[in-house]
Every structure is written in structure tokens, then in C-alpha cells.
PDB file of C-alpha atoms in Angstrom:
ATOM      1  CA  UNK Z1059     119.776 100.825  89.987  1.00  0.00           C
ATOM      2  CA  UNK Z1060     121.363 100.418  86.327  1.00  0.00           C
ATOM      3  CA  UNK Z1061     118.830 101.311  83.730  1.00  0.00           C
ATOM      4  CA  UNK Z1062     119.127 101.465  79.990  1.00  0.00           C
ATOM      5  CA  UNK Z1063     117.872 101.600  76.465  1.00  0.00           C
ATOM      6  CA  UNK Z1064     119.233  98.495  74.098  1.00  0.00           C
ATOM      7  CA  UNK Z1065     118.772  98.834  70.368  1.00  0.00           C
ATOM      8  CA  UNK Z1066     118.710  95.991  68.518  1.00  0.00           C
ATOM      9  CA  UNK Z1067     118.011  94.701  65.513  1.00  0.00           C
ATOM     10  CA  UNK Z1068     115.445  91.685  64.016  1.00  0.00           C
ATOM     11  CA  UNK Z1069     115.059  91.157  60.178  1.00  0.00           C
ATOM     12  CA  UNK Z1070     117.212  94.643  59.603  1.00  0.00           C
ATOM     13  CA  UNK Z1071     114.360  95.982  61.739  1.00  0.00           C
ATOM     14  CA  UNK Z1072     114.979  98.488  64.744  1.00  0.00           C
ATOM     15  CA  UNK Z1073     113.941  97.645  68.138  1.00  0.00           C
ATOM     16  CA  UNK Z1074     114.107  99.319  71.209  1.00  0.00           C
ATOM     17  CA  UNK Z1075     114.095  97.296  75.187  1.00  0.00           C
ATOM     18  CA  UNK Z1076     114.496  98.854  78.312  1.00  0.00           C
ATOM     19  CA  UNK Z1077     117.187  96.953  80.792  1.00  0.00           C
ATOM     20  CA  UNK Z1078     116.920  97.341  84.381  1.00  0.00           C
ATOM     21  CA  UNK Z1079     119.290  95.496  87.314  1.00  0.00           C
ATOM     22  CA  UNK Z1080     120.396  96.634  90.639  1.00  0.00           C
ATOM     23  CA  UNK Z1081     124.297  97.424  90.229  1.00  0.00           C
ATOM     24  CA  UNK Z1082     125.200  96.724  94.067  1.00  0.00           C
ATOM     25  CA  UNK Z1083     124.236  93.155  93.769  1.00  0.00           C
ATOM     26  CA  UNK Z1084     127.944  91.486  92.896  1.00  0.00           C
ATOM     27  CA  UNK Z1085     127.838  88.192  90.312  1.00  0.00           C
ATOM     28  CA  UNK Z1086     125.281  86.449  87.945  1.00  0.00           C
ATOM     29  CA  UNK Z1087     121.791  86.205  88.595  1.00  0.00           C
ATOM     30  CA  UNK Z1088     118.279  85.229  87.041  1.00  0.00           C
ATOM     31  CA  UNK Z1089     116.325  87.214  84.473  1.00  0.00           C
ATOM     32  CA  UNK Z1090     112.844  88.183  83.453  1.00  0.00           C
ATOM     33  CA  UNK Z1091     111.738  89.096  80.121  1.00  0.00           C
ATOM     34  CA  UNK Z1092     108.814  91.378  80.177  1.00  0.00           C
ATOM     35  CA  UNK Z1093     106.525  91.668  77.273  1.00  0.00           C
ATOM     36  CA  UNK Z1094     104.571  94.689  76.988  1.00  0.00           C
ATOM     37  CA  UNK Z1095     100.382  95.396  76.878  1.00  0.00           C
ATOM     38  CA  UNK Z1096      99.372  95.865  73.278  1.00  0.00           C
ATOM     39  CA  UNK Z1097      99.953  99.514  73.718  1.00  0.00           C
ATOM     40  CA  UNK Z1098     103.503  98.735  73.259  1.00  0.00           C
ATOM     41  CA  UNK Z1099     106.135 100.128  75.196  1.00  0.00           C
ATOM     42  CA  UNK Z1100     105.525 102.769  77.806  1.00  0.00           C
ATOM     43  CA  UNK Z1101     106.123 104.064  81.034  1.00  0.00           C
ATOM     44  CA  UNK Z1102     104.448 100.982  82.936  1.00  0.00           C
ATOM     45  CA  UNK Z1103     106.391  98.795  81.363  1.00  0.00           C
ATOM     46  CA  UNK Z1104     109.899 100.436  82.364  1.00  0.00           C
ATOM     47  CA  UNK Z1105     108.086 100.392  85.942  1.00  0.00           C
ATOM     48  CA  UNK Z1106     107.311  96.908  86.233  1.00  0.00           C
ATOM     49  CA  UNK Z1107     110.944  96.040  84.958  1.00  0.00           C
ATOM     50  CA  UNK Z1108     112.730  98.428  87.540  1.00  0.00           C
ATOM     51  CA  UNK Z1109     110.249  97.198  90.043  1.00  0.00           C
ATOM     52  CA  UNK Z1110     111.810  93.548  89.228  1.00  0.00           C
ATOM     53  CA  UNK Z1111     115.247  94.177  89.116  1.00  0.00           C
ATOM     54  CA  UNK Z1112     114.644  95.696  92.791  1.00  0.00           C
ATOM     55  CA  UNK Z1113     113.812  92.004  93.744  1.00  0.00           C
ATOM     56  CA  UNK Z1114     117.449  90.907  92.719  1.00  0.00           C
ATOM     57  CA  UNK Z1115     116.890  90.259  88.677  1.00  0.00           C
ATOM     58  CA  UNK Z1116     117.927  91.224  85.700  1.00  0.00           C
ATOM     59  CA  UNK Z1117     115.182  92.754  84.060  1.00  0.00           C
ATOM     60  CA  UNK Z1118     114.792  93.251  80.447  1.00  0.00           C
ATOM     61  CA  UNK Z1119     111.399  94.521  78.539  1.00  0.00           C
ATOM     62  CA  UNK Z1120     111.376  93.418  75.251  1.00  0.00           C
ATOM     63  CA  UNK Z1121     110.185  95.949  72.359  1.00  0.00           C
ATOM     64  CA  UNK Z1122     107.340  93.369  70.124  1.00  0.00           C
ATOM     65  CA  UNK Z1123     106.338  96.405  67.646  1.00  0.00           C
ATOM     66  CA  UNK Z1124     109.548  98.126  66.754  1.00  0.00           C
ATOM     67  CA  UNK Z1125     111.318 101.902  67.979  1.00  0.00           C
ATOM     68  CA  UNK Z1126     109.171 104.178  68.472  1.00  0.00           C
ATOM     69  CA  UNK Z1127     106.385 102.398  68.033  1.00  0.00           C
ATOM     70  CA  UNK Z1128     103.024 102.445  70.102  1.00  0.00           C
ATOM     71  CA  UNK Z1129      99.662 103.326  70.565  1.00  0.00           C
ATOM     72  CA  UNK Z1130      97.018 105.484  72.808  1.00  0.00           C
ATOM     73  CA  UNK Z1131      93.998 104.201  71.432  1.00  0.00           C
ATOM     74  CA  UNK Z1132      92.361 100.951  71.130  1.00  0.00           C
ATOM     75  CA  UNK Z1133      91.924 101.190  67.376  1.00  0.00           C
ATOM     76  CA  UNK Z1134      96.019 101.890  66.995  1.00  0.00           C
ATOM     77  CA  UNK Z1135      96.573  99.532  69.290  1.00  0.00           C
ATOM     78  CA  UNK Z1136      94.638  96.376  67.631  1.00  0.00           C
ATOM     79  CA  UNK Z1137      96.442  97.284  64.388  1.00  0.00           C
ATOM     80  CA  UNK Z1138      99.659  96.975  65.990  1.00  0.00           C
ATOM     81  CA  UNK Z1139      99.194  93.180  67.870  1.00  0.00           C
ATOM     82  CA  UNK Z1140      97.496  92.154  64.531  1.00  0.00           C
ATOM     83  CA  UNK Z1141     100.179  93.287  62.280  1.00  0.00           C
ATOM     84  CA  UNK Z1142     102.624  91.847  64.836  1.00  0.00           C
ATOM     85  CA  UNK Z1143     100.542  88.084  64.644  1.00  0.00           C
ATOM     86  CA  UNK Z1144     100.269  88.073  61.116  1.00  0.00           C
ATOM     87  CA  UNK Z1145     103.882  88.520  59.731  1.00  0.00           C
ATOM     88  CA  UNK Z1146     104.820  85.311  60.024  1.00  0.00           C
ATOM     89  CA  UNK Z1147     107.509  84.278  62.288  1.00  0.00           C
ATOM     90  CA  UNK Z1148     107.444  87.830  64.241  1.00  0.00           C
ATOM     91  CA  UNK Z1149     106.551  87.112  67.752  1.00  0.00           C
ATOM     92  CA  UNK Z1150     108.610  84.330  68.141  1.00  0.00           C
ATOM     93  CA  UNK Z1151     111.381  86.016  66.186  1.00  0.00           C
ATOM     94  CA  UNK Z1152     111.454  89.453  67.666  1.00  0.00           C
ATOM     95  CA  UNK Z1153     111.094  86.765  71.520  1.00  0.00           C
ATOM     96  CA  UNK Z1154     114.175  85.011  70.311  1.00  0.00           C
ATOM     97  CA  UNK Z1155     115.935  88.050  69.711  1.00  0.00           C
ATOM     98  CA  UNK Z1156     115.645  89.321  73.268  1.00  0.00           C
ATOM     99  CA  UNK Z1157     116.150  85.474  74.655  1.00  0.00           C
ATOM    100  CA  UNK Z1158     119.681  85.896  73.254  1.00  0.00           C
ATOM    101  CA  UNK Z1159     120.347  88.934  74.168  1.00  0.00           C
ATOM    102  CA  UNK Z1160     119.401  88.928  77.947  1.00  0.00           C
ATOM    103  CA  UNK Z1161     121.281  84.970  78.143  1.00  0.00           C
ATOM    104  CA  UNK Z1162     124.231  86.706  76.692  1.00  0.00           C
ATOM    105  CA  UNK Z1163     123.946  89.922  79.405  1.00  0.00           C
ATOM    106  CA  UNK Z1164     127.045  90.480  81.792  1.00  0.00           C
ATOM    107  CA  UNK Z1165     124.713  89.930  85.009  1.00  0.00           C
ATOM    108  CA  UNK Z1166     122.826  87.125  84.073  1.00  0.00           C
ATOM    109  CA  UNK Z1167     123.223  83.323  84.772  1.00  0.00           C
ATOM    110  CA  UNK Z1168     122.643  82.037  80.965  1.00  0.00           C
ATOM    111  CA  UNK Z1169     119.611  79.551  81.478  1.00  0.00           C
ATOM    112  CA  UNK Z1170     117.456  80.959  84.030  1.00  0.00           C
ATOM    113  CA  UNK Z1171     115.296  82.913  82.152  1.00  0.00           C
ATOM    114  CA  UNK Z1172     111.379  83.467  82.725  1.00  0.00           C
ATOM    115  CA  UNK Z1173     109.093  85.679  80.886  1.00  0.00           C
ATOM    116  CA  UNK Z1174     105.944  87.561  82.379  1.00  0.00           C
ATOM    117  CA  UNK Z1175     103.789  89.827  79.754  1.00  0.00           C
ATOM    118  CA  UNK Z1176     100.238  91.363  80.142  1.00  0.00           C
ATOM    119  CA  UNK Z1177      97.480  91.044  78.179  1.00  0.00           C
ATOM    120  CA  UNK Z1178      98.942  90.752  74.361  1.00  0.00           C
ATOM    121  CA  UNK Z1179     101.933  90.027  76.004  1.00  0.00           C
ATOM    122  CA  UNK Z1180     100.934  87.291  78.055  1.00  0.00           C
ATOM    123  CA  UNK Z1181      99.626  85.483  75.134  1.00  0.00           C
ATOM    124  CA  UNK Z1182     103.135  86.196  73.525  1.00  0.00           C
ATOM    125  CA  UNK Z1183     104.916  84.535  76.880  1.00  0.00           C
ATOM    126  CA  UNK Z1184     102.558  81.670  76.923  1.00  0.00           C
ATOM    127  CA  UNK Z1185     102.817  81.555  73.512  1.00  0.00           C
ATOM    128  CA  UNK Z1186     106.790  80.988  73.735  1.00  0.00           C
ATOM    129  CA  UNK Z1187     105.930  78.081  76.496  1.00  0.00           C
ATOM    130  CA  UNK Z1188     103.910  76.761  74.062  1.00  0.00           C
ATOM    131  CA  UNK Z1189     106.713  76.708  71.277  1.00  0.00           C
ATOM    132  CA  UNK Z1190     108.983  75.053  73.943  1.00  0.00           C
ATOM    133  CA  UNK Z1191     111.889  77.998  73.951  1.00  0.00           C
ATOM    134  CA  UNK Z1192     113.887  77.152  77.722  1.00  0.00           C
ATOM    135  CA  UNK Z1193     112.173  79.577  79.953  1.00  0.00           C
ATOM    136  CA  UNK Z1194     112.253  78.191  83.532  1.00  0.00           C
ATOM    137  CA  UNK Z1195     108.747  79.836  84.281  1.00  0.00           C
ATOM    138  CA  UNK Z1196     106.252  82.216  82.295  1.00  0.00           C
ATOM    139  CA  UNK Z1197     103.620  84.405  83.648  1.00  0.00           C
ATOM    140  CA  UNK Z1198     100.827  85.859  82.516  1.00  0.00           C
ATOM    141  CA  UNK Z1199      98.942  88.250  83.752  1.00  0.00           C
ATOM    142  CA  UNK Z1200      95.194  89.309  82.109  1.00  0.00           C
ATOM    143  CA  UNK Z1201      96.653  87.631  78.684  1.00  0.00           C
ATOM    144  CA  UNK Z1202      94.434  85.982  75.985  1.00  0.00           C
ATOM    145  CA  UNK Z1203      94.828  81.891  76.832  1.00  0.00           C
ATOM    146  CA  UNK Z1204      93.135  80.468  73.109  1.00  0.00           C
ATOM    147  CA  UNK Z1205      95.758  79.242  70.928  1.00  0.00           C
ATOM    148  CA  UNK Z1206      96.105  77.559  67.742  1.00  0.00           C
ATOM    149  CA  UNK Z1207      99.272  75.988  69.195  1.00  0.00           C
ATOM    150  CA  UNK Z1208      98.818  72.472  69.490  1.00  0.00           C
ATOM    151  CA  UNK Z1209     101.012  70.976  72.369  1.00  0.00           C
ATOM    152  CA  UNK Z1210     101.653  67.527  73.390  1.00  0.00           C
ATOM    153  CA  UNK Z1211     103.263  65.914  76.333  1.00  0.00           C
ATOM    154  CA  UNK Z1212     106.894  67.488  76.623  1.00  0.00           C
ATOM    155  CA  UNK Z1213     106.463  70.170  74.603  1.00  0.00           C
ATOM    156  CA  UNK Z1214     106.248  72.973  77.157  1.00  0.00           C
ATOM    157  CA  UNK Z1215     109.720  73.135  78.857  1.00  0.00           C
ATOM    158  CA  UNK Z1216     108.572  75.929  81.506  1.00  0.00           C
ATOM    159  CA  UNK Z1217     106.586  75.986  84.550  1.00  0.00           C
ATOM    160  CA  UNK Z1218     103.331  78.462  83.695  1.00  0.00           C
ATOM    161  CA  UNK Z1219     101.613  81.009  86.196  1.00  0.00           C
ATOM    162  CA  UNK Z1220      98.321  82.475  84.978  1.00  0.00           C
ATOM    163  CA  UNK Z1221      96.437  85.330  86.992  1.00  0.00           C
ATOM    164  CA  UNK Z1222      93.031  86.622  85.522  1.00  0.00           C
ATOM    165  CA  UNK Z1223      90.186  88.182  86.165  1.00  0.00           C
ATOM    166  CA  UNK Z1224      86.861  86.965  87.464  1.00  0.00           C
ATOM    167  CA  UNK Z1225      84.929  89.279  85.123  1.00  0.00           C
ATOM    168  CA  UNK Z1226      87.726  89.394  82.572  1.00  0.00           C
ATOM    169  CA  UNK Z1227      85.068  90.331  79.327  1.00  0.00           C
ATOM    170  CA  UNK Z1228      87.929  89.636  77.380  1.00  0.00           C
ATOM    171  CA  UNK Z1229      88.970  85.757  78.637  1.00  0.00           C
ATOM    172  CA  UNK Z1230      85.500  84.040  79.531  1.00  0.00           C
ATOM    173  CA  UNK Z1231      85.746  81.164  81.544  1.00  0.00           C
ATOM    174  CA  UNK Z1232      85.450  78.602  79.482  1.00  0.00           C
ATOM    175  CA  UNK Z1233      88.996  80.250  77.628  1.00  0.00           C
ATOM    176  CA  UNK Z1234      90.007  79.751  81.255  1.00  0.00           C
ATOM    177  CA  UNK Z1235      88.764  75.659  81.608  1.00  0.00           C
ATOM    178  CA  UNK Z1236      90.100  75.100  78.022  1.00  0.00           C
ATOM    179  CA  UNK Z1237      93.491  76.322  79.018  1.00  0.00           C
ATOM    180  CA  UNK Z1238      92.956  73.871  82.217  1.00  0.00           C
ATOM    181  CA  UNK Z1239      92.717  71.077  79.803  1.00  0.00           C
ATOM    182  CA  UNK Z1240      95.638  71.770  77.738  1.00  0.00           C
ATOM    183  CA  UNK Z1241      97.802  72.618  80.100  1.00  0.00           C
ATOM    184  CA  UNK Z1242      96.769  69.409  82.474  1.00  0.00           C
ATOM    185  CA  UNK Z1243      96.783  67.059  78.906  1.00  0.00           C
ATOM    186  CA  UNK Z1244     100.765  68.237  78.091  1.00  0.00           C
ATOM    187  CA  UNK Z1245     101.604  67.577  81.748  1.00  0.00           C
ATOM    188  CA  UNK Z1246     102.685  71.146  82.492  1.00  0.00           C
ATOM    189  CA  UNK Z1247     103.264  72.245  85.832  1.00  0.00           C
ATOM    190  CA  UNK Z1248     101.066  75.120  86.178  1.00  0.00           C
ATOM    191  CA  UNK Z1249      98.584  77.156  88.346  1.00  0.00           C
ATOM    192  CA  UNK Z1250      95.530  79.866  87.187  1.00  0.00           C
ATOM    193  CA  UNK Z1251      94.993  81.965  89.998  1.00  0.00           C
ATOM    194  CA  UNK Z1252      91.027  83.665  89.447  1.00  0.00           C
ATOM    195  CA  UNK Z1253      89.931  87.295  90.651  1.00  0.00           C
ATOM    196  CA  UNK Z1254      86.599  87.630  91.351  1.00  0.00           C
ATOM    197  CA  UNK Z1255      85.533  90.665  89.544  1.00  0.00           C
ATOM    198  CA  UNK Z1256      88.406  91.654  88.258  1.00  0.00           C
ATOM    199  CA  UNK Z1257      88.407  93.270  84.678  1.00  0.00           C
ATOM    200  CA  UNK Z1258      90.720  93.057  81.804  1.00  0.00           C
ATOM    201  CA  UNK Z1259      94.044  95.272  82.272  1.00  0.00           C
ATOM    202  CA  UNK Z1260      93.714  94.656  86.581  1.00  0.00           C
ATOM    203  CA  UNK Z1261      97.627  95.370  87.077  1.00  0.00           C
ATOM    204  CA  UNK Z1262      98.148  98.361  85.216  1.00  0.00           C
ATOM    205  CA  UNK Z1263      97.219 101.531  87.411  1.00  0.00           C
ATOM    206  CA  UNK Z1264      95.791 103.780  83.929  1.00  0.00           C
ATOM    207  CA  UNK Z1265      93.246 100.961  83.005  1.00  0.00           C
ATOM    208  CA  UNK Z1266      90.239 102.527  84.347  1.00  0.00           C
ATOM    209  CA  UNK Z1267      91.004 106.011  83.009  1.00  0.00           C
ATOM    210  CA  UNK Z1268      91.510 103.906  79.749  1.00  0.00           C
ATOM    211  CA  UNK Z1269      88.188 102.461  79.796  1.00  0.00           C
ATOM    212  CA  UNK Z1270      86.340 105.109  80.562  1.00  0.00           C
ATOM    213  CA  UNK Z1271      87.844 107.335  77.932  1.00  0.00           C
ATOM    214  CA  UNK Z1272      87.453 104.634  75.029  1.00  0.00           C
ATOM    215  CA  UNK Z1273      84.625 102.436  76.321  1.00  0.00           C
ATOM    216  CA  UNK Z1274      86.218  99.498  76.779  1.00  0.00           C
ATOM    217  CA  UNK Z1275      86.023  97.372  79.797  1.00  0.00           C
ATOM    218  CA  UNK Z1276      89.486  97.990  81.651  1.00  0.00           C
ATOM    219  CA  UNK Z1277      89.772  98.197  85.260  1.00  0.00           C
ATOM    220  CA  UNK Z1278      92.714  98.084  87.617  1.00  0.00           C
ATOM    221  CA  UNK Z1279      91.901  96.060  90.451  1.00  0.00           C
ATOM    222  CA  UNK Z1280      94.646  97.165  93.274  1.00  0.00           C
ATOM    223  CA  UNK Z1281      94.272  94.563  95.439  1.00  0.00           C
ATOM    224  CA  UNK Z1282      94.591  91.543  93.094  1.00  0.00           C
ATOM    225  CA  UNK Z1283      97.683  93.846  91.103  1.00  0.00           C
ATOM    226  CA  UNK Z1284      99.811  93.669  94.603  1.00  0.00           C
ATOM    227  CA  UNK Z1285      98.901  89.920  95.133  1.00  0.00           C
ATOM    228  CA  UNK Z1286      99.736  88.929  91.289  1.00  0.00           C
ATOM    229  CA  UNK Z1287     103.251  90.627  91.585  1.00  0.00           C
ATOM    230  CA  UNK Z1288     103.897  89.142  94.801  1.00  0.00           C
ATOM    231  CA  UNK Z1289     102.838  85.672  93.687  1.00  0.00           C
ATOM    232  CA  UNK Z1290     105.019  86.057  90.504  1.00  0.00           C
ATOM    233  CA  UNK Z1291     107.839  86.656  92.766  1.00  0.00           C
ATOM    234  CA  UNK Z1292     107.336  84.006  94.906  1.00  0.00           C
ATOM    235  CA  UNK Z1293     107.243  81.878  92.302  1.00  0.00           C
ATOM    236  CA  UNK Z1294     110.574  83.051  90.564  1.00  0.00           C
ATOM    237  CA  UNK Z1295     112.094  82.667  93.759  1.00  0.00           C
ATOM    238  CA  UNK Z1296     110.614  79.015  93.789  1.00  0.00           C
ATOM    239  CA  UNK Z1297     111.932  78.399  90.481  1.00  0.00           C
ATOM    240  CA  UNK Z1298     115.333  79.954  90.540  1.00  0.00           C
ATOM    241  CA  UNK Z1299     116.013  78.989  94.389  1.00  0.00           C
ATOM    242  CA  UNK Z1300     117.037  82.544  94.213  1.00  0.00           C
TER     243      UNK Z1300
END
């Protein structure tokens, strides 16, 4: 397994991804962009991306705050995602950047490109769907589905995967039947896989520490984690015919 740390640079800023593809596998292949919690980059996210090249991709996770830059509290954390939604331009930007960059990549077949992100991220990815960028698929796992986006038919370019939680305090159901609508209104190939009881932050193994230490309602939910990741791969391999 190759593994790496890319610098790069948006708007003179620094950024910082983490690269990830099995070596022993000979020619071009698929990629997945990963977009990180709104913690920003940490050691789950560098799992999740090794844990993907393993199943034959290229796998980059993409750096949305800048080097260096993160958070281990809720507070920290909010300030970060806000500052990064309210500079206008940066998500999609700072996206773009790592679109390039991973279509460009020695191992990768330019085009087949889907993103996955969790919770801030998986607003980002569907976000990106939403903008029309040429990702093959995007999932999203526990991310915020409200947008001020406005789609029509043809717009969204990508084939869309959503897996939340049940009990998801964070994404009530009706932000789950609104995104139903939209999606089904702009034609979009897409499925919403539910949890029952699952909480916000279900895939990442620290959640529950996390909400008991700050209050905040975070669970990891093993069983729906290992049947999210598989689904996601199934559907990559759907997509890709990889």
C-alpha cells in the first residue's frame, strides 16, 4: 500500500490531502475523493481512504480547511465549516482543486471519479453533485441534505447514494423527504438508505466518546457503519464496472 501526504495550493493557500492506492495493482483505475467530518482531517479519515484503496482505488482525502488545520471540539469545529461556507467560492474551489489533481494522478483513469464525505463533508459531496462537477457517483454518509442549491433536470451529472440515520437529531426526516423530492424532480438516479436509530456521526468509531464528552448526540452505530461501506462499494463497483 502507497500512502502519502500532497501539498497543494488554492488561492496561494496551503492544503494538505492524504493519497492512498495499492502499488501491486498494475495500470489505471477509478478514484474516490473523500471529504472529511467537520473536524477536519484526522486519523479516520486516512483510515477510510487506505481502507478504499484496499478495494482496488485510488484514494485521495481532500484537506477543506487548510494544513494543519482542525478541531477537537464542537465549538472549533462549527467555526471551521462556517468559515469554510461563507468565503465565497471555497468549497467548490478547494473540491476543484483536488478534482484536478486526483484526474491528473499516475494511477487513475481521468473521468471516473466519485466522492464520498461524512457529515460536513457529505453536504460538500452532494453539494458538488448539485453544482454538476463529473463525478460518476457521490456518497454521503450522515451529511446535512438542505441546500440552497436549486437544481433542475440535468443538472446533477452523478449518480447519488445517501445513508442516514433513523434518529439522526441532526437531519429530521422531513430534510430526508425534501431531499426525496429534489432529487426525484431533477431526475437523478439515486437511493437514501435509512437506519433505524442510528445517530449522527454512525460510521466513525470515536462518535460516542465524542458525544458523551461534549453533549452532543453522536453515536457510532457498528452495524449500519459495515453495511454503509459495503453498500458504497458495491455501488462503485456498479458504477465503474470495476
Amino acid at each position: 500500500m502507497h500512502t502519502e501526504e500532497i501539498e497543494y495550493t488554492v488561492d496561494g493557500e496551503s492544503f494538505t490531502g492524504y493519497l492512498a492506492y495499492d502499488d501491486s495493482i498494475e495500470g489505471k483505475r477509478p478514484a474516490i475523493l473523500l471529504v472529511h467530518e467537520w473536524w477536519g482531517m484526522n486519523d479516520f479519515t486516512r483510515e477510510e481512504t487506505e481502507r478504499l484503496a484496499a478495494e482496488g482505488f485510488t484514494a485521495f482525502a481532500l484537506d477543506m480547511y487548510g494544513t494543519n488545520v482542525g478541531a477537537d471540539n464542537p465549538s472549533d469545529a462549527a467555526a471551521l465549516m462556517n468559515k469554510t461556507l461563507e468565503t465565497e467560492g471555497a468549497p467548490l474551489k478547494r473540491f476543484q482543486a483536488a478534482l484536478d489533481l486526483i484526474n491528473a494522478h499516475e494511477t487513475v483513469e481521468a473521468g471516473q471519479v466519485a466522492a464520498q464525505g461524512y457529515c460536513f463533508g457529505g453536504a460538500v459531496a452532494l453539494t458538488m453533485a448539485r453544482l454538476g462537477l463529473p463525478l460518476k457517483g457521490v456518497v454521503s454518509f450522515h451529511g446535512a441534505l438542505q441546500t440552497d442549491v436549486k437544481i433542475k433536470k440535468g443538472d446533477v451529472k452523478a449518480q447519488i447514494q445517501v445513508y442516514t440515520g433513523g434518529d439522526d437529531d441532526m437531519i429530521p426526516a422531513d430534510d430526508v423527504a425534501n431531499f426525496v423530492v429534489e432529487m426525484q424532480n431533477a431526475g437523478v438516479r439515486f437511493d437514501v438508505i435509512s437506519y433505524p436509530g442510528a445517530k449522527h456521526g454512525f460510521t466513525n468509531p470515536a462518535a460516542t466518546a465524542r458525544g458523551e464528552k461534549f453533549g452532543v448526540p453522536l453515536r457510532y452505530d457498528e452495524a449500519a457503519a459495515n453495511d454503509a461501506y459495503e453498500g458504497a462499494v458495491t455501488f462503485y463497483d456498479k458504477i465503474f464496472g470495476h
